[in-house]
Short mmCIF file of C-alpha atoms in Angstrom, two decimals:
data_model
loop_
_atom_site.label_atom_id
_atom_site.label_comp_id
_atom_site.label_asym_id
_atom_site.label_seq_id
_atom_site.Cartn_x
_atom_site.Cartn_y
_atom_site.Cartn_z
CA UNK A 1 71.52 89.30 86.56
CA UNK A 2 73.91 89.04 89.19
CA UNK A 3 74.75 92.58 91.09
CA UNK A 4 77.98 93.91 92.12
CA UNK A 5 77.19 93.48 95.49
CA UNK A 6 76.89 89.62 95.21
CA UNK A 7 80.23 89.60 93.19
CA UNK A 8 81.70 91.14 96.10
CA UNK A 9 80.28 88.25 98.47
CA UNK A 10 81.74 85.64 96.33
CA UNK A 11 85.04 87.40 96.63
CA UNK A 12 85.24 87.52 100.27
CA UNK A 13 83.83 83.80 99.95
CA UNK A 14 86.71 82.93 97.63
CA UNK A 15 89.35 84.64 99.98
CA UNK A 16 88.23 83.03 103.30
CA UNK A 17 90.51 81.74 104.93
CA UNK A 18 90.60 77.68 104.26
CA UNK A 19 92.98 76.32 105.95
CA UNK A 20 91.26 77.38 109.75
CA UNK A 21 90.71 73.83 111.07
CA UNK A 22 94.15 72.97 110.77
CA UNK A 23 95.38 76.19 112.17
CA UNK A 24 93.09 75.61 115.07
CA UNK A 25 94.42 72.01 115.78
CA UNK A 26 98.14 73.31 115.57
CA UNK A 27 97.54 76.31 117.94
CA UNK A 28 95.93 74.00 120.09
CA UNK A 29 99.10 71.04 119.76
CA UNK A 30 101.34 74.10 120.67
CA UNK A 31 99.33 75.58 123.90
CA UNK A 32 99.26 72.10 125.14
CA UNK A 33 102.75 71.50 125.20
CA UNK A 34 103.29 75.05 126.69
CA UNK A 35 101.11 74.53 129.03
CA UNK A 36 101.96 71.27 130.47
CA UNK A 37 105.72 72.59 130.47
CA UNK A 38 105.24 75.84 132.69
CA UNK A 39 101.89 75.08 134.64
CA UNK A 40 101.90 71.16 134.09
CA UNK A 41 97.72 71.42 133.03
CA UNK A 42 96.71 69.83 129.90
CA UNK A 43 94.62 73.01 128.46
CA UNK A 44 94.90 73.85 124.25
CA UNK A 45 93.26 76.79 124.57
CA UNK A 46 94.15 78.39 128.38
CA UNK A 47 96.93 81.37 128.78
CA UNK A 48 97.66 81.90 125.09
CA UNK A 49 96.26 84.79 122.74
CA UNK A 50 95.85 84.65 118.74
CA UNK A 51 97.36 87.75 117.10
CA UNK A 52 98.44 88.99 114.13
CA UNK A 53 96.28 89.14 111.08
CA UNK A 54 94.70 85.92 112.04
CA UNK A 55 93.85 86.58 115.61
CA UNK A 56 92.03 90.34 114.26
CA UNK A 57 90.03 87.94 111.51
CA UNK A 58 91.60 90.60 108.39
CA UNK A 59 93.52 87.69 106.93
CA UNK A 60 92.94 86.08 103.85
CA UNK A 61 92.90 82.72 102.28
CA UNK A 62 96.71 82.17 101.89
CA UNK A 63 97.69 83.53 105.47
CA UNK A 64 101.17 81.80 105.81
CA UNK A 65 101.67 81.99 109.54
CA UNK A 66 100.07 82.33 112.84
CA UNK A 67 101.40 84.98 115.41
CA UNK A 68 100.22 83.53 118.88
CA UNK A 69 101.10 84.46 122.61
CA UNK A 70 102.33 82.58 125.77
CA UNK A 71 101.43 83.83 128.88
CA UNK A 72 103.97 82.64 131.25
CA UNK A 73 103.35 82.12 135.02
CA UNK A 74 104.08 85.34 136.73
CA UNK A 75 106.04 83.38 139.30
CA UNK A 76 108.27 82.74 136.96
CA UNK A 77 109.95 86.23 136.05
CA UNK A 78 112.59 86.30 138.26
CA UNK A 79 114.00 82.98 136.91
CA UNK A 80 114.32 84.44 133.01
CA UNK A 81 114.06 88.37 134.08
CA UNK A 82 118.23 88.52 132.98
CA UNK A 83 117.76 85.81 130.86
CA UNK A 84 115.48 86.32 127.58
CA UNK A 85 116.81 83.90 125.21
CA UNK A 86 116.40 81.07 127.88
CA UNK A 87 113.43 81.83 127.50
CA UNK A 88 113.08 81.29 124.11
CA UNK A 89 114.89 78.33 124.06
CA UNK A 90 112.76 76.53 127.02
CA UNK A 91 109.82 77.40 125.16
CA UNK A 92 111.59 75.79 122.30
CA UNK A 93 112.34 72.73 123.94
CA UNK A 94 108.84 72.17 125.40
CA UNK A 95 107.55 72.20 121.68
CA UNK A 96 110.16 70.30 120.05
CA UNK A 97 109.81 67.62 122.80
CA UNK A 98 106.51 67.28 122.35
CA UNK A 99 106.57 67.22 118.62
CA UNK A 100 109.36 66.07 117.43
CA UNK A 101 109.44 65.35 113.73
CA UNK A 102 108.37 69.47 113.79
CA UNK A 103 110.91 72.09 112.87
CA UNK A 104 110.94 74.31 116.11
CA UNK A 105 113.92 76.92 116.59
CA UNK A 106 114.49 80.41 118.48
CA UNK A 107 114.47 83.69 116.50
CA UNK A 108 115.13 87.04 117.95
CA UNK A 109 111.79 87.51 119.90
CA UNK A 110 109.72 85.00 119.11
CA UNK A 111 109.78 80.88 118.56
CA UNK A 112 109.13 79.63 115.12
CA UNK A 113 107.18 76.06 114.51
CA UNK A 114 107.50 75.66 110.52
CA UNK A 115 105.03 73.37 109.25
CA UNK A 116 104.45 72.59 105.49
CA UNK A 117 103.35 76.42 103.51
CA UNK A 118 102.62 77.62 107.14
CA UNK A 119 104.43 78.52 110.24
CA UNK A 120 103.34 79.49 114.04
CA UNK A 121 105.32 82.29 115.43
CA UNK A 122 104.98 82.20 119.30
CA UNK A 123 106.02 84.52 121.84
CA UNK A 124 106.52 83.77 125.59
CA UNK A 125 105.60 87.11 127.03
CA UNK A 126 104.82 88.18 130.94
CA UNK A 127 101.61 90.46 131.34
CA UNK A 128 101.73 93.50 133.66
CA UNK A 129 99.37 96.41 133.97
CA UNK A 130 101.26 97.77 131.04
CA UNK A 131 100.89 94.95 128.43
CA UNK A 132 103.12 92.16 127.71
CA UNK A 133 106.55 92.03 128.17
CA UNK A 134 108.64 89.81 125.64
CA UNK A 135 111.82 88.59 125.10
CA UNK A 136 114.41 90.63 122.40
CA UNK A 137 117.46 88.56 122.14
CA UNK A 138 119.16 91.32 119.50
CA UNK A 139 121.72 94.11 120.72
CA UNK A 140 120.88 94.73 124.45
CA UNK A 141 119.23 91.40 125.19
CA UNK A 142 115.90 92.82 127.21
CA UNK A 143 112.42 92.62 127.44
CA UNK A 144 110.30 94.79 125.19
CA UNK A 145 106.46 95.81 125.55
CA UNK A 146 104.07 95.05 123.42
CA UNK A 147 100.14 95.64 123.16
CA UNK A 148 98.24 93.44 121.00
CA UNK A 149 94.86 93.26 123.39
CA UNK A 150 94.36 96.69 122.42
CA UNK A 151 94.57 96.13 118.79
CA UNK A 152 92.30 93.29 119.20
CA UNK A 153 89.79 95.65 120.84
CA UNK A 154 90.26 98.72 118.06
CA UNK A 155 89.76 96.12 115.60
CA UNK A 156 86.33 94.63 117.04
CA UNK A 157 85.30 97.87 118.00
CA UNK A 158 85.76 99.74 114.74
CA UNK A 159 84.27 96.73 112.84
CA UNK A 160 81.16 96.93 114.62
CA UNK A 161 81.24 100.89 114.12
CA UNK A 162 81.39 100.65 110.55
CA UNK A 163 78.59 97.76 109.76
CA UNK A 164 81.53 95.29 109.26
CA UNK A 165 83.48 97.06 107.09
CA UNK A 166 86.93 97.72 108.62
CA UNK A 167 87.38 93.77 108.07
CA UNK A 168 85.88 93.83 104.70
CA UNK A 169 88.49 96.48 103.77
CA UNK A 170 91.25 95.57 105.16
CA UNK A 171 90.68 91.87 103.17
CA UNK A 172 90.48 93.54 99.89
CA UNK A 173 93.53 95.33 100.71
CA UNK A 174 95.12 92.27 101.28
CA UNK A 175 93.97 90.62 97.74
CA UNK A 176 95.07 93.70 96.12
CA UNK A 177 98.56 93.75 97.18
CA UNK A 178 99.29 89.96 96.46
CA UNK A 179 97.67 90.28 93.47
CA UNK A 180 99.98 93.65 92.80
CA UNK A 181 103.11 91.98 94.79
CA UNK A 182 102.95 95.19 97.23
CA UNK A 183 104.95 94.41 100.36
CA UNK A 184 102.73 95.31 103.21
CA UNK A 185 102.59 93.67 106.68
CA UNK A 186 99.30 92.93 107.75
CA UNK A 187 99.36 95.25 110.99
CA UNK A 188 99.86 98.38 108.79
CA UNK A 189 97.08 97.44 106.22
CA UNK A 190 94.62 97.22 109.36
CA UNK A 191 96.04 100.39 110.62
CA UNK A 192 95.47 101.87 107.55
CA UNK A 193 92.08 100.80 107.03
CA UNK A 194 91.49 101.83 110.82
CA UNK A 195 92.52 105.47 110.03
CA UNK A 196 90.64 105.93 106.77
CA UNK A 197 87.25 104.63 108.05
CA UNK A 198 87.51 106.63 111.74
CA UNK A 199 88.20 109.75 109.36
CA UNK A 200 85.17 109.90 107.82
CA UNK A 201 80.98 108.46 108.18
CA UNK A 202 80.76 107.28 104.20
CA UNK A 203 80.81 103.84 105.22
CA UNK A 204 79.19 103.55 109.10
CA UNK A 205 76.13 101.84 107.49
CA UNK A 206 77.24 100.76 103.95
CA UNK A 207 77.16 97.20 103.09
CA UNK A 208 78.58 94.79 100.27
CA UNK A 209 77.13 97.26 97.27
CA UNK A 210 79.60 99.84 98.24
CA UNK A 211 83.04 97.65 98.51
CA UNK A 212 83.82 98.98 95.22
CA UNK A 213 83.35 102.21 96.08
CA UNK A 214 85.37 102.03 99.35
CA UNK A 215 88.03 100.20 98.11
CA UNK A 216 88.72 102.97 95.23
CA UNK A 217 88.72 105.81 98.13
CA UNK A 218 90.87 103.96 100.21
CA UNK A 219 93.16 103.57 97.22
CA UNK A 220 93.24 107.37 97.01
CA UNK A 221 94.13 107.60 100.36
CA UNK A 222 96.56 105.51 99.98
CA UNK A 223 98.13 106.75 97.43
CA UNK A 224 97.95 110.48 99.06
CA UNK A 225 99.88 109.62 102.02
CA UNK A 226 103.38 111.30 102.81
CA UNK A 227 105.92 109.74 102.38
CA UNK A 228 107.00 108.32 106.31
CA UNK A 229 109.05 105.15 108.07
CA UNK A 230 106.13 104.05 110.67
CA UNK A 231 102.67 104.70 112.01
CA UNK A 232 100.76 104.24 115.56
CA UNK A 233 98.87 101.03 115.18
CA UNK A 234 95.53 100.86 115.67
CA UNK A 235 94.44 100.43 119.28
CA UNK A 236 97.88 99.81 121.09
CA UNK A 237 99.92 103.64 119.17
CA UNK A 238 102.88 101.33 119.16
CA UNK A 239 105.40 101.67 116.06
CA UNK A 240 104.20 99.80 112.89
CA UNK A 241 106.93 100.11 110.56
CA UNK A 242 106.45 100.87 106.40
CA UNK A 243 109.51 98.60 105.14
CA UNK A 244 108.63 99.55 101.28
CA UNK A 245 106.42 102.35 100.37
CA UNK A 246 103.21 101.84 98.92
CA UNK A 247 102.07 104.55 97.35
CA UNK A 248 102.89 104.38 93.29
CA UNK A 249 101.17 100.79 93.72
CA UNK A 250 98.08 102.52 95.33
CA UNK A 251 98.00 105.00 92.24
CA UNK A 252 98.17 102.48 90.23
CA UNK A 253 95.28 100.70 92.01
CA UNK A 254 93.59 103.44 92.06
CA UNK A 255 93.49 103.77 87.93
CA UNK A 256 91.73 100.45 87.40
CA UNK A 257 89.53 100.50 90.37
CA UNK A 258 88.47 104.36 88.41
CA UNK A 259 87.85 102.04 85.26
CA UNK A 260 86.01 99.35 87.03
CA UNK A 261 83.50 101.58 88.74
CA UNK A 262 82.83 103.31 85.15
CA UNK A 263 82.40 99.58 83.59
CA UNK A 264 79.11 99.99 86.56
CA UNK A 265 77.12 96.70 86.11
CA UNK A 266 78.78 95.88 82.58
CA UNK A 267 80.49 92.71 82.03
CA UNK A 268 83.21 93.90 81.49
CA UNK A 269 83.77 95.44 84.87
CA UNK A 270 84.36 92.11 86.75
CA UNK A 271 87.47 91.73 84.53
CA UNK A 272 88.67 95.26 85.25
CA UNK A 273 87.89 94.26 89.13
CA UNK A 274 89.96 90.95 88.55
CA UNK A 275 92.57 93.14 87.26
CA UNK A 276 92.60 94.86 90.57
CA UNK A 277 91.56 92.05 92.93
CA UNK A 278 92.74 89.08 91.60
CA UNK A 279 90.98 85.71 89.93
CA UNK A 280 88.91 85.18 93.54
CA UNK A 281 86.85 87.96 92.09
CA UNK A 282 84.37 86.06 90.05
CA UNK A 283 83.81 86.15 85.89
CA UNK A 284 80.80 87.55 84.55
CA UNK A 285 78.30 84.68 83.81
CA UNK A 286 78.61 86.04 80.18
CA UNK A 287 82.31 84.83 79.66
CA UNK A 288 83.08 81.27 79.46
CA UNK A 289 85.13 80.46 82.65
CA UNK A 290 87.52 77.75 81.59
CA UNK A 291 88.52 78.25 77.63
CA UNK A 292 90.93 75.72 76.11
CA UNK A 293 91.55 77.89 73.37
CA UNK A 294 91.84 81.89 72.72
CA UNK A 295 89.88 82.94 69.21
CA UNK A 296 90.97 86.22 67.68
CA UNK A 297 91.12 87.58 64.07
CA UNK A 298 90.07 83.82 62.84
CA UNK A 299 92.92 82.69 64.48
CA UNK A 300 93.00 79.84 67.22
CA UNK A 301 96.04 79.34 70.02
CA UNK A 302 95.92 76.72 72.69
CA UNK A 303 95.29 78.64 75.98
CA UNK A 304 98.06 77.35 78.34
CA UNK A 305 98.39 80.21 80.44
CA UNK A 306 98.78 78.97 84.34
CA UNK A 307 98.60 80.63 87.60
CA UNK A 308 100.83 81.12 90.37
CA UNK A 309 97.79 80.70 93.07
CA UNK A 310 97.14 77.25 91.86
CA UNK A 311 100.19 76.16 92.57
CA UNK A 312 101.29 77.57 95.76
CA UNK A 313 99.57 79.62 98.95
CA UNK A 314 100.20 83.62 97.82
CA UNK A 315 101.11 85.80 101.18
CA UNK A 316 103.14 88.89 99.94
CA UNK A 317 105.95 90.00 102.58
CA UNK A 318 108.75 90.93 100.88
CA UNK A 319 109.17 93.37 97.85
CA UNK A 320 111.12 92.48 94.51
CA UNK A 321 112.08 94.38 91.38
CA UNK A 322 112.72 93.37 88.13
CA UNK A 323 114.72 94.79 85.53
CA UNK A 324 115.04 94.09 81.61
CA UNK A 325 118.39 94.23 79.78
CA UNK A 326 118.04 94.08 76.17
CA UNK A 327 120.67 94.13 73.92
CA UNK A 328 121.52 93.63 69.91
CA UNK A 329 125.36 93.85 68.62
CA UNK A 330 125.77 96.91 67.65
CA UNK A 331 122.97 98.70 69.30
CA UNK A 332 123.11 100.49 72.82
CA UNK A 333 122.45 98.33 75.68
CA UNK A 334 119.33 99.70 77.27
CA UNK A 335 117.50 99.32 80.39
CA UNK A 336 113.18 99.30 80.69
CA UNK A 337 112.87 99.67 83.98
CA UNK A 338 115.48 102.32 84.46
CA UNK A 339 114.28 104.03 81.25
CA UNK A 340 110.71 104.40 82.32
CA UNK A 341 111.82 105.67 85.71
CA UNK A 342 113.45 108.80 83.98
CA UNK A 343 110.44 109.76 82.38
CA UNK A 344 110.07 107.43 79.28
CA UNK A 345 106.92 106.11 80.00
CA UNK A 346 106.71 103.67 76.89
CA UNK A 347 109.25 102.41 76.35
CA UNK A 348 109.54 100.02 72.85
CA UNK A 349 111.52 96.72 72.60
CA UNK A 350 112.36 96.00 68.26
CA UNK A 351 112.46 92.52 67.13
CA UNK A 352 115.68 90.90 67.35
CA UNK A 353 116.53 91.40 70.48
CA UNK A 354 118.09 89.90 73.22
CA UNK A 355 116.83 90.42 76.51
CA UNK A 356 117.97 89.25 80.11
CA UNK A 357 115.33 89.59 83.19
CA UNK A 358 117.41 89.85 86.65
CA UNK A 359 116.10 91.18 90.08
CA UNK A 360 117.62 93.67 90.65
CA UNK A 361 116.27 94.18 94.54
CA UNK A 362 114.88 91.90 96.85
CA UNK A 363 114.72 92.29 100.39
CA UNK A 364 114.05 88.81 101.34
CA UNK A 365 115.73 86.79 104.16
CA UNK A 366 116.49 83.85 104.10
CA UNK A 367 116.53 80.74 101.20
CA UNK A 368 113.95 81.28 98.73
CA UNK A 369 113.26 79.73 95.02
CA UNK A 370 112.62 81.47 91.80
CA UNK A 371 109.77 80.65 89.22
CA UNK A 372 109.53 82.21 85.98
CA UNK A 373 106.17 82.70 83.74
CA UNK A 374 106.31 84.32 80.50
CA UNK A 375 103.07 85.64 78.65
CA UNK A 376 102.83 86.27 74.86
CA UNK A 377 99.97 89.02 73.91
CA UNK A 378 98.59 89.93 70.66
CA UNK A 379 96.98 88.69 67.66
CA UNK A 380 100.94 87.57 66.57
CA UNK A 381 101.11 85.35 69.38
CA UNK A 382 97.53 83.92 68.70
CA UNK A 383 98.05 83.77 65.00
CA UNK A 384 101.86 81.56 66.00
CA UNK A 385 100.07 79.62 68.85
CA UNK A 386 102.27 81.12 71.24
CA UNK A 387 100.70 81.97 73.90
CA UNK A 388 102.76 80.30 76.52
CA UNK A 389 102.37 81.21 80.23
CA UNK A 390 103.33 78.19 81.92
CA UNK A 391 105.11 78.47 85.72
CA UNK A 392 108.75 77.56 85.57
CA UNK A 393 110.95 77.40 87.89
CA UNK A 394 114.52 79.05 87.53
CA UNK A 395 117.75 76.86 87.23
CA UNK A 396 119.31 78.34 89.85
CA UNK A 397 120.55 81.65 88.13
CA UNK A 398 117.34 84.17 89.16
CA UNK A 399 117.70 85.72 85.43
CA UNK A 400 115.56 84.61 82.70
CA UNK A 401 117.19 84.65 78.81
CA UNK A 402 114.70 85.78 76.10
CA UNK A 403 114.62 86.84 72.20
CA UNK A 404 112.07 89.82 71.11
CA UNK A 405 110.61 86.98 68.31
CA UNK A 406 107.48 88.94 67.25
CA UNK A 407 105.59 91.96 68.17
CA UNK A 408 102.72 92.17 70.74
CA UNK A 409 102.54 93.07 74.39
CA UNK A 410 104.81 90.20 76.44
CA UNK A 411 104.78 89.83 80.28
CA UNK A 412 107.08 88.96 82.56
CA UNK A 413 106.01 88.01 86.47
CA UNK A 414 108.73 86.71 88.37
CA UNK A 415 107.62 84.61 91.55
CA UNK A 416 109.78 84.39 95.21
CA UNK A 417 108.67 81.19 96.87
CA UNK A 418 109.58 80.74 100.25
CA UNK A 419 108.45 77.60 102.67
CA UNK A 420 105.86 76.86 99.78
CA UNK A 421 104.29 80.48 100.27
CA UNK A 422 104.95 83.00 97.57
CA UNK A 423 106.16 86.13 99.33
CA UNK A 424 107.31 88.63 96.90
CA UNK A 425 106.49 89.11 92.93
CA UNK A 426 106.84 91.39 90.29
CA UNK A 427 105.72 91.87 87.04
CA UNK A 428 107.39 93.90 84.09
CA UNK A 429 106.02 94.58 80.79
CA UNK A 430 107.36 94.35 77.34
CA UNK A 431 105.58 95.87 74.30
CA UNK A 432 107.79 94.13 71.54
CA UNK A 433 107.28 96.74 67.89
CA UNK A 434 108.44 96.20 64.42
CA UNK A 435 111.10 98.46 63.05
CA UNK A 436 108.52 100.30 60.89
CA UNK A 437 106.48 101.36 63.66
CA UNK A 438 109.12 103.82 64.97
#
């Protein structure tokens, strides 16, 4: 029998990062030019820094981009001192003339190289006592400070503290939320995990048994923070903003990680820790792990339920919300979202109804694309061979038109794809009731 603790080695195995060769070779491509530009040497690896998620080693498989620094001569300061968005755009044009079938462009404080489902973000910065000193090309046009060696250092040091497990946590957190759709930037889920584990000696010495266990705590602490716009990252103090707050998600969380840990060493506790983790966490041995069909009630539907994560790279940014009209001449118009939000926490849809999915808040920038998946529940949707669950992308509208056809539980996940990364989702659900079950 397999134990929890090697399901929780196969998850971090499943969530590795897998795309770290090619990262490698394009952080190297982009020192190189950089290099040969400002100090006319040939290195890929000299006066540049990985940071970010990537560069602290808390990413997951899926990271979208790569935030790297420049370290430019100091000789060079009083040529771009006044002048911060020359700066960006020489960096620019070293890259682009180097590569130049690569999309390469200036934005704000950094220079973006977009590559297919991945992007490097890189910063020209000068390095004083202080820290580094980057360009911000918004409202007063200066030179900001920024600290990442010191995160880098907190990180490493607070890993090694805690037998590995600031890393281990801060991964989970990071399958959690794409698997949830909870818009997080990476730098505040490390924080995060930084301040929980420094707060307390549980975990100094645990190991892969007690991922479980940690995870559901840090969902509880989580979902106990106040309510509050930023926090001091780890390491460096410096502002780390929370764009959408996180705590509803986390109790959430926290409610099936609770169920999970009862389940113990059952098999059905890997599905409750799929529910919370995602499909990377692995199936118990006991259930069959690719069925064409679903049995139920001597019933037998085709299985054609499909997954966002096979199609595209899942890196959650952004946050979206969903909202169900549903409608019936004659009837009042109603609302599920809204309705649950005042205190109507199940609320039923009746056959015969029409109902219209919209987002109804986004805070993406930028182009993105819309897909679609619908999923019938129920021994009605088995006994009809409806299942469905197929990915579909939208026509261009970003509603989706449905009819309440037969009762069951029905889900709705609605997918924001943007460069071939999906960056924000949400889900809503739908428990469709005859008219005698009022």
């Amino acid at each position: 029998m397999i134990s929890r603790a090697d399901d929780f080695k196969t998850l971090f195995s499943n969530i590795a990062i897998d795309n770290a060769s090619s990262i490698s070779q394009r952080y190297g491509e982009v020192t190189r030019a950089l290099n040969l530009q400002f100090r006319d040497i040939e290195s890929r690896t000299a006066n540049t820094l990985q940071v970010g998620s990537y560069g602290r080693w808390t990413g997951i498989k899926g990271i979208s981009d790569l935030d790297m620094i420049y370290i430019m001569p100091n000789g060079l300061w009083d040529k771009y001192k006044d002048k911060p968005y020359q700066l960006l755009r020489d960096t620019a044009d070293a890259i682009s003339n180097r590569y130049t079938t690569t999309e390469v462009y200036p934005d704000t404080l950094v220079v973006v190289i977009k590559y297919q489902n991945f992007k490097i973000e890189a910063q020209p910065v000068f390095e004083d006592e202080d820290g580094f000193w980057y360009p911000y090309t918004r409202g007063n046009n200066k030179y900001r400070l920024t600290k990442p060696r010191e995160e880098l250092s907190a990180t490493r040091q607070i890993d090694n503290n805690k037998n590995g497990n600031l890393r281990r946590l801060a991964k989970m957190t990071r399958a959690w939320k794409n698997k949830h759709g909870v818009a997080m930037g990476g730098l505040l889920v490390d924080t995060l995990a930084h301040n929980f584990l420094i707060g307390r000696t549980t975990y100094d010495t645990a190991s892969f048994g007690s991922c479980g266990q940690m995870m559901r705590d840090f969902l509880f602490y989580l979902a106990d923070q106040p309510k509050q716009d930023r926090y001091g990252a780890l390491g460096s103090g410096q502002h780390v903003k929370v764009h959408k707050a996180f705590q509803n998600k986390a109790k959430k969380g926290l409610e099936l990680a609770d169920k999970a840990l009862e389940a113990g060493e059952a098999t059905k506790a890997n599905n409750r820790w799929r529910k919370l983790l995602g499909r990377a966490y692995p199936i118990s041995e006991a259930v069959e792990v690719k069925r064409a069909y679903i049995v139920e009630a001597g019933y037998t539907a085709d299985n054609t339920e499909e997954f966002i994560e096979d199609q595209f790279p899942v890196d959650i940014r952004h946050s979206l919300r969903l909202e169900c009209e549903v409608r019936q001449h004659g009837f009042r118009t109603i609302f599920l979202r809204a309705g649950r939000v005042l205190g109507m926490n199940r609320l039923n849809v009746f056959k015969s109804k029409s109902l219209r999915f919209y987002i109804v808040d986004q805070d993406i920038k930028g182009i993105y694309h819309v897909y679609w998946k619908v999923l019938n529940r129920g021994s009605e949707a088995i006994r009809l061979n409806k299942i469905r669950g197929q990915i579909e992308k939208d026509s261009g509208s970003r509603t989706k038109q449905e009819h309440s056809n037969f009762r069951g539980e029905h889900v709705v996940d609605c997918f924001a794809v943007q460069n071939g990364v999906v960056i924000a989702k949400d889900r809503i659900h739908v428990p469709i009731v005859d008219e005698s079950e009022r």
